[in-house]
Amino acid sequence: LFICIDHVGLAVPDLDEAVKFHAETFGWRELHREVNEEQGVAEAMLGTGEQGEENAKIQLLAPLRPDSAIGKFLDRNGQGIQQLAYRVKDLDKVSEVLRARGMRLLYPEAKRGTAGSRINFVHPKDARGVLLELVEPAVDPDH
Ligand code: MC0
């Protein structure tokens, strides 16, 4: 069903400070940064290697607004792991299979995620306490 773990998402209060910390302390490299208004986040994708090659990745997520998903998460839990993201080849197909297996997906249709990807989420209550993101990467992430 899944290709691999795409990334692990960490909720952080301050994006610049968090990027600096993870780069200087653990050697992560910044691959990509963007603001996603719809999701209410400023995000940075950090990898173990160069952009364009396969990387282990973490995604740092800072809230644009207090009432966003990340804003609420920080309020409730403080900073830490907010999501686990699985990479998929065909999000619509995987969503259909998971719905048939009783999982609630948060959105009826895919939304836009990092670097032009298509995303949806399995409700954390159904995924046994884990907010599971499903990511179908863009065919050409630079366009
Ligand atoms: C909430 N819960 C979680 C959780 N967030 N459990 C595990 N991990 C999380 N991150 C638990 C709550 O503690 C609560 O449990 C229960 O789920 C339901 O909570 P709720 O009050 O109904 O809902 P909210 O308001 O806490 O919202 C949770 C929900 C929301 C997952 C629906 O965070 C959401 O819509 N997330 C999807 C979008 C998102 O996360 N966007 C930011 C990343 P109890 O036991 O107290 O009932 S954007 C992104 O990731 C993009 C850019 C990308 O990667 O491409």
PDB file of C-alpha atoms and ligand atoms in Angstrom:
ATOM      1  CA  LEU A   1       0.000   0.000   0.000  1.00  0.00           C
ATOM      2  CA  PHE A   2       2.789   2.423   0.937  1.00  0.00           C
ATOM      3  CA  ILE A   3       6.159   3.061  -0.707  1.00  0.00           C
ATOM      4  CA  CYS A   4       8.107   4.294   2.320  1.00  0.00           C
ATOM      5  CA  ILE A   5       8.038   6.771   5.163  1.00  0.00           C
ATOM      6  CA  ASP A   6       8.108  10.154   3.416  1.00  0.00           C
ATOM      7  CA  HIS A   7       8.805  12.212   6.526  1.00  0.00           C
ATOM      8  CA  VAL A   8       8.148  12.682  10.209  1.00  0.00           C
ATOM      9  CA  GLY A   9       6.565  16.048  11.059  1.00  0.00           C
ATOM     10  CA  LEU A  10       7.578  18.034  14.122  1.00  0.00           C
ATOM     11  CA  ALA A  11       5.528  20.924  15.471  1.00  0.00           C
ATOM     12  CA  VAL A  12       7.749  23.870  16.388  1.00  0.00           C
ATOM     13  CA  PRO A  13       6.936  27.380  17.627  1.00  0.00           C
ATOM     14  CA  ASP A  14       9.677  29.180  15.636  1.00  0.00           C
ATOM     15  CA  LEU A  15      10.706  27.839  12.213  1.00  0.00           C
ATOM     16  CA  ASP A  16      14.040  29.665  11.804  1.00  0.00           C
ATOM     17  CA  GLU A  17      15.195  28.741  15.276  1.00  0.00           C
ATOM     18  CA  ALA A  18      14.174  25.096  14.774  1.00  0.00           C
ATOM     19  CA  VAL A  19      15.915  24.790  11.372  1.00  0.00           C
ATOM     20  CA  LYS A  20      19.081  26.217  12.886  1.00  0.00           C
ATOM     21  CA  PHE A  21      18.907  23.860  15.866  1.00  0.00           C
ATOM     22  CA  HIS A  22      18.363  20.682  13.821  1.00  0.00           C
ATOM     23  CA  ALA A  23      21.037  21.675  11.288  1.00  0.00           C
ATOM     24  CA  GLU A  24      23.707  22.669  13.788  1.00  0.00           C
ATOM     25  CA  THR A  25      23.027  19.909  16.297  1.00  0.00           C
ATOM     26  CA  PHE A  26      22.118  16.925  14.136  1.00  0.00           C
ATOM     27  CA  GLY A  27      23.497  17.889  10.719  1.00  0.00           C
ATOM     28  CA  TRP A  28      20.159  18.027   8.854  1.00  0.00           C
ATOM     29  CA  ARG A  29      20.201  20.055   5.634  1.00  0.00           C
ATOM     30  CA  GLU A  30      17.399  22.330   4.506  1.00  0.00           C
ATOM     31  CA  LEU A  31      15.911  20.996   1.244  1.00  0.00           C
ATOM     32  CA  HIS A  32      12.795  23.106   0.856  1.00  0.00           C
ATOM     33  CA  ARG A  33      10.721  25.778   2.549  1.00  0.00           C
ATOM     34  CA  GLU A  34       7.204  27.012   1.881  1.00  0.00           C
ATOM     35  CA  VAL A  35       4.148  28.608   3.394  1.00  0.00           C
ATOM     36  CA  ASN A  36       0.905  26.638   3.068  1.00  0.00           C
ATOM     37  CA  GLU A  37      -1.916  29.076   3.852  1.00  0.00           C
ATOM     38  CA  GLU A  38      -4.645  26.466   3.626  1.00  0.00           C
ATOM     39  CA  GLN A  39      -2.907  24.278   6.232  1.00  0.00           C
ATOM     40  CA  GLY A  40      -1.957  27.318   8.318  1.00  0.00           C
ATOM     41  CA  VAL A  41       1.738  26.386   8.374  1.00  0.00           C
ATOM     42  CA  ALA A  42       5.197  27.589   7.491  1.00  0.00           C
ATOM     43  CA  GLU A  43       7.186  24.454   6.832  1.00  0.00           C
ATOM     44  CA  ALA A  44      10.784  23.438   6.202  1.00  0.00           C
ATOM     45  CA  MET A  45      11.758  20.016   4.871  1.00  0.00           C
ATOM     46  CA  LEU A  46      15.123  18.824   6.143  1.00  0.00           C
ATOM     47  CA  GLY A  47      17.050  15.910   4.687  1.00  0.00           C
ATOM     48  CA  THR A  48      20.154  13.847   5.213  1.00  0.00           C
ATOM     49  CA  GLY A  49      21.480  14.434   1.681  1.00  0.00           C
ATOM     50  CA  GLU A  50      21.140  16.651  -1.377  1.00  0.00           C
ATOM     51  CA  GLN A  51      17.893  17.947  -2.857  1.00  0.00           C
ATOM     52  CA  GLY A  52      16.682  15.699  -5.648  1.00  0.00           C
ATOM     53  CA  GLU A  53      18.166  12.504  -4.230  1.00  0.00           C
ATOM     54  CA  GLU A  54      16.421  10.078  -1.870  1.00  0.00           C
ATOM     55  CA  ASN A  55      16.647  11.407   1.669  1.00  0.00           C
ATOM     56  CA  ALA A  56      15.594  10.557   5.171  1.00  0.00           C
ATOM     57  CA  LYS A  57      13.430  13.611   5.986  1.00  0.00           C
ATOM     58  CA  ILE A  58      11.901  15.517   8.832  1.00  0.00           C
ATOM     59  CA  GLN A  59       9.427  18.343   8.316  1.00  0.00           C
ATOM     60  CA  LEU A  60       9.399  21.275  10.717  1.00  0.00           C
ATOM     61  CA  LEU A  61       5.926  22.822  11.028  1.00  0.00           C
ATOM     62  CA  ALA A  62       5.323  26.245  12.577  1.00  0.00           C
ATOM     63  CA  PRO A  63       1.828  27.736  12.930  1.00  0.00           C
ATOM     64  CA  LEU A  64       0.701  30.770  10.908  1.00  0.00           C
ATOM     65  CA  ARG A  65      -2.278  31.240  13.250  1.00  0.00           C
ATOM     66  CA  PRO A  66      -3.097  30.081  16.793  1.00  0.00           C
ATOM     67  CA  ASP A  67      -6.298  28.316  15.633  1.00  0.00           C
ATOM     68  CA  SER A  68      -4.471  26.201  13.003  1.00  0.00           C
ATOM     69  CA  ALA A  69      -3.800  22.464  13.413  1.00  0.00           C
ATOM     70  CA  ILE A  70      -0.206  23.144  14.495  1.00  0.00           C
ATOM     71  CA  GLY A  71      -1.213  26.066  16.734  1.00  0.00           C
ATOM     72  CA  LYS A  72      -3.683  23.835  18.569  1.00  0.00           C
ATOM     73  CA  PHE A  73      -1.190  20.986  18.766  1.00  0.00           C
ATOM     74  CA  LEU A  74       1.443  23.258  20.352  1.00  0.00           C
ATOM     75  CA  ASP A  75      -1.104  24.581  22.836  1.00  0.00           C
ATOM     76  CA  ARG A  76      -2.168  21.119  23.868  1.00  0.00           C
ATOM     77  CA  ASN A  77       1.115  19.177  23.734  1.00  0.00           C
ATOM     78  CA  GLY A  78       3.972  21.621  23.329  1.00  0.00           C
ATOM     79  CA  GLN A  79       6.534  20.955  20.606  1.00  0.00           C
ATOM     80  CA  GLY A  80       7.232  17.430  19.391  1.00  0.00           C
ATOM     81  CA  ILE A  81       6.201  14.817  16.834  1.00  0.00           C
ATOM     82  CA  GLN A  82       2.866  15.789  15.275  1.00  0.00           C
ATOM     83  CA  GLN A  83       2.580  13.433  12.301  1.00  0.00           C
ATOM     84  CA  LEU A  84       3.989  10.408  10.492  1.00  0.00           C
ATOM     85  CA  ALA A  85       3.793  10.637   6.701  1.00  0.00           C
ATOM     86  CA  TYR A  86       3.624   7.638   4.378  1.00  0.00           C
ATOM     87  CA  ARG A  87       4.487   8.088   0.715  1.00  0.00           C
ATOM     88  CA  VAL A  88       2.009   6.591  -1.741  1.00  0.00           C
ATOM     89  CA  LYS A  89       1.940   6.233  -5.502  1.00  0.00           C
ATOM     90  CA  ASP A  90      -1.797   6.699  -5.998  1.00  0.00           C
ATOM     91  CA  LEU A  91      -3.457   8.654  -3.185  1.00  0.00           C
ATOM     92  CA  ASP A  92      -7.005   8.199  -4.483  1.00  0.00           C
ATOM     93  CA  LYS A  93      -6.589   4.432  -4.656  1.00  0.00           C
ATOM     94  CA  VAL A  94      -4.988   4.183  -1.206  1.00  0.00           C
ATOM     95  CA  SER A  95      -7.708   6.439   0.266  1.00  0.00           C
ATOM     96  CA  GLU A  96     -10.378   4.170  -1.165  1.00  0.00           C
ATOM     97  CA  VAL A  97      -8.712   1.062   0.273  1.00  0.00           C
ATOM     98  CA  LEU A  98      -8.283   2.642   3.703  1.00  0.00           C
ATOM     99  CA  ARG A  99     -11.880   3.904   3.788  1.00  0.00           C
ATOM    100  CA  ALA A 100     -13.036   0.377   2.948  1.00  0.00           C
ATOM    101  CA  ARG A 101     -10.956  -0.796   5.927  1.00  0.00           C
ATOM    102  CA  GLY A 102     -12.848   1.577   8.213  1.00  0.00           C
ATOM    103  CA  MET A 103     -10.350   4.448   8.427  1.00  0.00           C
ATOM    104  CA  ARG A 104     -11.743   7.999   8.452  1.00  0.00           C
ATOM    105  CA  LEU A 105      -9.810  10.292   6.115  1.00  0.00           C
ATOM    106  CA  LEU A 106      -9.909  13.957   7.117  1.00  0.00           C
ATOM    107  CA  TYR A 107     -10.703  15.342   3.666  1.00  0.00           C
ATOM    108  CA  PRO A 108     -13.160  14.046   1.063  1.00  0.00           C
ATOM    109  CA  GLU A 109     -10.661  14.975  -1.659  1.00  0.00           C
ATOM    110  CA  ALA A 110      -6.883  15.341  -1.670  1.00  0.00           C
ATOM    111  CA  LYS A 111      -5.437  18.734  -0.722  1.00  0.00           C
ATOM    112  CA  ARG A 112      -2.202  20.412  -1.745  1.00  0.00           C
ATOM    113  CA  GLY A 113       0.824  19.527   0.387  1.00  0.00           C
ATOM    114  CA  THR A 114       4.524  20.192   0.366  1.00  0.00           C
ATOM    115  CA  ALA A 115       6.268  20.808  -2.986  1.00  0.00           C
ATOM    116  CA  GLY A 116       3.112  20.370  -5.055  1.00  0.00           C
ATOM    117  CA  SER A 117       2.254  16.981  -3.539  1.00  0.00           C
ATOM    118  CA  ARG A 118      -1.293  15.686  -2.980  1.00  0.00           C
ATOM    119  CA  ILE A 119      -2.080  14.870   0.644  1.00  0.00           C
ATOM    120  CA  ASN A 120      -4.729  13.525   2.971  1.00  0.00           C
ATOM    121  CA  PHE A 121      -4.683  12.340   6.586  1.00  0.00           C
ATOM    122  CA  VAL A 122      -6.034   9.358   8.506  1.00  0.00           C
ATOM    123  CA  HIS A 123      -7.741  10.511  11.705  1.00  0.00           C
ATOM    124  CA  PRO A 124      -5.438   9.909  14.704  1.00  0.00           C
ATOM    125  CA  LYS A 125      -8.232   8.165  16.591  1.00  0.00           C
ATOM    126  CA  ASP A 126      -8.500   5.555  13.822  1.00  0.00           C
ATOM    127  CA  ALA A 127      -4.719   5.156  13.392  1.00  0.00           C
ATOM    128  CA  ARG A 128      -4.283   4.297  17.088  1.00  0.00           C
ATOM    129  CA  GLY A 129      -3.099   7.678  18.292  1.00  0.00           C
ATOM    130  CA  VAL A 130      -0.977   8.655  15.296  1.00  0.00           C
ATOM    131  CA  LEU A 131      -1.876  11.406  12.844  1.00  0.00           C
ATOM    132  CA  LEU A 132      -0.994   9.641   9.579  1.00  0.00           C
ATOM    133  CA  GLU A 133      -0.410  11.763   6.530  1.00  0.00           C
ATOM    134  CA  LEU A 134      -0.562  10.190   3.061  1.00  0.00           C
ATOM    135  CA  VAL A 135       1.638  11.948   0.491  1.00  0.00           C
ATOM    136  CA  GLU A 136       1.610  11.466  -3.255  1.00  0.00           C
ATOM    137  CA  PRO A 137       4.644  13.455  -4.442  1.00  0.00           C
ATOM    138  CA  ALA A 138       4.409  15.732  -7.475  1.00  0.00           C
ATOM    139  CA  VAL A 139       5.752  14.135 -10.641  1.00  0.00           C
ATOM    140  CA  ASP A 140       8.159  17.047 -10.989  1.00  0.00           C
ATOM    141  CA  PRO A 141       8.387  18.829  -7.605  1.00  0.00           C
ATOM    142  CA  ASP A 142      10.114  21.889  -9.133  1.00  0.00           C
ATOM    143  CA  HIS A 143       7.164  22.739 -11.415  1.00  0.00           C
TER     144      HIS A 143
HETATM  145  C1  MC0 B   1      -5.073  15.670  17.751  1.00  0.00           C
HETATM  146  N1  MC0 B   1      -5.033  14.454  18.286  1.00  0.00           N
HETATM  147  C2  MC0 B   1      -3.890  13.860  17.915  1.00  0.00           C
HETATM  148  C3  MC0 B   1      -3.221  14.811  17.112  1.00  0.00           C
HETATM  149  N2  MC0 B   1      -3.988  15.917  17.026  1.00  0.00           N
HETATM  150  N3  MC0 B   1      -3.379  12.648  18.159  1.00  0.00           N
HETATM  151  C4  MC0 B   1      -2.177  12.369  17.624  1.00  0.00           C
HETATM  152  N4  MC0 B   1      -1.478  13.229  16.836  1.00  0.00           N
HETATM  153  C5  MC0 B   1      -1.968  14.449  16.579  1.00  0.00           C
HETATM  154  N5  MC0 B   1      -1.283  15.281  15.818  1.00  0.00           N
HETATM  155  C6  MC0 B   1      -6.040  13.832  19.131  1.00  0.00           C
HETATM  156  C7  MC0 B   1      -6.529  14.782  20.193  1.00  0.00           C
HETATM  157  O1  MC0 B   1      -5.662  14.702  21.305  1.00  0.00           O
HETATM  158  C8  MC0 B   1      -7.902  14.257  20.477  1.00  0.00           C
HETATM  159  O2  MC0 B   1      -7.789  13.166  21.363  1.00  0.00           O
HETATM  160  C9  MC0 B   1      -8.363  13.705  19.133  1.00  0.00           C
HETATM  161  O3  MC0 B   1      -7.168  13.568  18.344  1.00  0.00           O
HETATM  162  C10 MC0 B   1      -9.336  14.556  18.334  1.00  0.00           C
HETATM  163  O4  MC0 B   1      -9.068  15.842  18.526  1.00  0.00           O
HETATM  164  P1  MC0 B   1     -10.094  16.986  18.045  1.00  0.00           P
HETATM  165  O5  MC0 B   1     -10.208  17.944  19.163  1.00  0.00           O
HETATM  166  O6  MC0 B   1     -11.291  16.400  17.443  1.00  0.00           O
HETATM  167  O7  MC0 B   1      -9.373  17.621  16.868  1.00  0.00           O
HETATM  168  P2  MC0 B   1      -8.208  18.654  16.864  1.00  0.00           P
HETATM  169  O8  MC0 B   1      -8.781  20.015  16.829  1.00  0.00           O
HETATM  170  O9  MC0 B   1      -7.202  18.312  17.906  1.00  0.00           O
HETATM  171  O10 MC0 B   1      -7.588  18.349  15.439  1.00  0.00           O
HETATM  172  C11 MC0 B   1      -6.961  17.156  15.166  1.00  0.00           C
HETATM  173  C12 MC0 B   1      -6.885  16.998  13.653  1.00  0.00           C
HETATM  174  C13 MC0 B   1      -6.224  18.261  13.070  1.00  0.00           C
HETATM  175  C14 MC0 B   1      -6.046  15.741  13.385  1.00  0.00           C
HETATM  176  C15 MC0 B   1      -8.281  16.805  13.082  1.00  0.00           C
HETATM  177  O11 MC0 B   1      -4.946  18.441  13.657  1.00  0.00           O
HETATM  178  C16 MC0 B   1      -6.071  18.227  11.593  1.00  0.00           C
HETATM  179  O12 MC0 B   1      -7.008  18.543  10.844  1.00  0.00           O
HETATM  180  N6  MC0 B   1      -4.880  17.807  11.092  1.00  0.00           N
HETATM  181  C17 MC0 B   1      -4.637  17.652   9.659  1.00  0.00           C
HETATM  182  C18 MC0 B   1      -3.980  18.843   9.078  1.00  0.00           C
HETATM  183  C19 MC0 B   1      -2.637  19.150   9.697  1.00  0.00           C
HETATM  184  O13 MC0 B   1      -2.188  18.535  10.658  1.00  0.00           O
HETATM  185  N7  MC0 B   1      -1.976  20.197   9.125  1.00  0.00           N
HETATM  186  C20 MC0 B   1      -0.668  20.643   9.572  1.00  0.00           C
HETATM  187  C21 MC0 B   1       0.372  19.963   8.833  1.00  0.00           C
HETATM  188  P3  MC0 B   1      -8.690  13.036  22.678  1.00  0.00           P
HETATM  189  O14 MC0 B   1      -8.279  11.720  23.274  1.00  0.00           O
HETATM  190  O15 MC0 B   1      -8.330  14.229  23.508  1.00  0.00           O
HETATM  191  O16 MC0 B   1     -10.090  13.048  22.162  1.00  0.00           O
HETATM  192  S1  MC0 B   1       0.406  20.480   7.126  1.00  0.00           S
HETATM  193  C22 MC0 B   1       1.366  19.357   6.345  1.00  0.00           C
HETATM  194  O17 MC0 B   1       1.803  18.431   6.963  1.00  0.00           O
HETATM  195  C23 MC0 B   1       1.624  19.598   4.867  1.00  0.00           C
HETATM  196  C24 MC0 B   1       2.157  20.970   4.619  1.00  0.00           C
HETATM  197  C25 MC0 B   1       2.544  18.568   4.253  1.00  0.00           C
HETATM  198  O18 MC0 B   1       3.167  17.718   4.930  1.00  0.00           O
HETATM  199  O19 MC0 B   1       2.650  18.577   3.032  1.00  0.00           O
END
